[in-house]
XYZ file of C-alpha atoms in Angstrom:
152
model
C -53.085 -3.838 -28.888
C -49.451 -2.731 -28.559
C -48.235 -2.428 -24.964
C -45.552 0.324 -25.050
C -43.383 2.097 -22.423
C -42.039 5.504 -23.178
C -38.428 6.487 -22.569
C -37.841 10.161 -21.443
C -36.774 11.168 -24.986
C -39.949 9.653 -26.490
C -42.231 12.056 -24.483
C -41.179 14.855 -26.872
C -42.404 12.708 -29.829
C -45.715 12.247 -28.048
C -46.084 15.960 -27.708
C -45.493 16.563 -31.442
C -47.551 13.557 -32.580
C -50.469 13.872 -30.095
C -53.105 13.718 -32.810
C -51.598 10.452 -34.170
C -51.678 8.996 -30.706
C -55.233 10.035 -29.931
C -56.396 8.628 -33.300
C -54.732 5.275 -32.607
C -55.485 5.118 -28.877
C -57.510 1.927 -29.323
C -54.389 0.215 -30.628
C -52.001 1.322 -27.887
C -51.619 0.723 -24.239
C -49.121 3.412 -23.202
C -47.079 3.393 -20.044
C -44.497 5.618 -18.356
C -42.328 4.497 -15.437
C -41.708 6.558 -12.263
C -38.069 7.330 -13.323
C -39.372 8.771 -16.649
C -42.096 10.666 -15.040
C -39.652 12.157 -12.527
C -37.324 13.269 -15.431
C -40.220 14.755 -17.244
C -41.302 16.783 -14.307
C -37.857 17.971 -13.496
C -36.403 18.701 -16.915
C -36.752 22.466 -17.402
C -35.571 22.531 -20.981
C -38.527 20.469 -22.040
C -41.231 22.386 -20.240
C -42.312 20.051 -17.514
C -45.913 21.285 -17.467
C -46.358 20.610 -21.254
C -44.806 17.159 -20.688
C -47.275 16.068 -18.131
C -50.285 17.677 -20.013
C -49.164 15.653 -23.140
C -48.985 12.494 -21.282
C -52.399 13.029 -19.744
C -53.845 13.859 -23.170
C -52.259 10.646 -24.601
C -54.026 8.582 -21.777
C -50.706 7.376 -20.560
C -50.658 5.044 -17.500
C -48.122 5.089 -14.766
C -45.885 2.099 -13.837
C -43.673 1.869 -10.847
C -39.978 1.000 -11.612
C -39.476 -2.755 -11.841
C -36.148 -2.672 -9.917
C -34.893 -0.995 -6.766
C -31.419 0.467 -7.141
C -29.725 1.451 -3.915
C -28.573 5.090 -4.010
C -30.809 5.791 -7.003
C -34.354 4.661 -6.437
C -36.703 6.604 -4.140
C -37.936 4.811 -1.076
C -41.497 5.652 -1.957
C -42.974 2.256 -1.491
C -43.348 1.716 -5.239
C -39.998 0.440 -6.570
C -39.704 -3.318 -6.578
C -36.881 -5.514 -5.465
C -36.617 -7.301 -8.880
C -36.287 -10.977 -9.432
C -33.069 -12.603 -10.617
C -34.387 -12.397 -14.261
C -35.158 -8.699 -13.833
C -31.733 -8.113 -12.377
C -30.127 -9.819 -15.422
C -31.919 -7.314 -17.646
C -30.537 -4.453 -15.591
C -26.996 -5.876 -15.748
C -27.178 -6.340 -19.481
C -28.115 -2.768 -20.111
C -25.932 -1.108 -17.584
C -22.596 0.113 -19.056
C -19.175 -0.526 -17.323
C -18.878 2.898 -15.799
C -22.565 2.677 -14.635
C -23.378 6.137 -16.073
C -26.661 4.929 -17.575
C -28.512 3.745 -14.458
C -31.731 5.540 -15.591
C -31.638 3.792 -18.903
C -31.072 0.414 -17.201
C -34.012 0.998 -14.789
C -36.372 2.106 -17.757
C -35.293 -0.926 -19.847
C -35.754 -3.335 -16.950
C -39.235 -1.906 -16.288
C -40.189 -2.404 -19.959
C -39.000 -5.985 -20.048
C -40.428 -6.931 -16.698
C -43.903 -5.608 -17.836
C -43.731 -7.121 -21.288
C -43.784 -3.666 -23.032
C -42.092 -2.476 -26.097
C -39.650 0.253 -25.057
C -40.085 3.373 -27.308
C -36.841 5.285 -27.380
C -34.866 7.668 -29.514
C -31.586 6.922 -27.677
C -29.507 5.004 -30.308
C -27.141 3.371 -27.795
C -30.026 2.070 -25.667
C -32.010 0.975 -28.808
C -29.030 -1.028 -30.030
C -28.321 -2.566 -26.750
C -31.934 -3.629 -26.312
C -31.926 -5.106 -29.834
C -28.614 -6.942 -29.156
C -30.149 -8.739 -26.189
C -33.366 -9.518 -28.018
C -35.564 -7.179 -25.942
C -38.572 -5.353 -27.510
C -37.693 -1.929 -28.657
C -38.691 0.595 -31.264
C -38.158 4.247 -32.096
C -41.128 6.436 -32.681
C -40.949 6.162 -36.451
C -41.118 2.406 -36.180
C -44.043 2.576 -33.852
C -45.875 4.859 -36.361
C -45.146 2.291 -39.250
C -46.340 -0.588 -37.101
C -49.592 1.124 -36.211
C -50.134 2.106 -39.793
C -49.529 -1.419 -40.951
C -52.014 -2.726 -38.371
C -54.497 -0.164 -39.759
C -53.793 -1.358 -43.313
C -54.521 -4.936 -42.372
C -57.821 -4.113 -40.940
């Protein structure tokens, strides 16, 4: 079973590959963090209703963010005050001008929950790879699932 966490740009891939996800549901444990869910609901260019419906159809589970970032995280009782190790992941992903706080929170949540981050963001993907964190794009996920199918 692959434990994956979807980045906001991977939700679009889920929408367009819903049949594939449903067929392989028994091989996947799919999660989405609060920060991604918030963006999926607020992003008008991606049709928020369809985003949520697609996630429900794909049997996606919700995870709270693994780190609390002052001035960014919502005080909803869900965000965690991360451990030193979790904070290290956040610092590794965050860029110098701190313009990618959302990416850093998503990556931190994936690592803290031992998930493979599924993202189409090349910068985030490369940064995750460089630090040895688990990451795939959607095409790699499909290849991995297909190879699991071929072995069985």
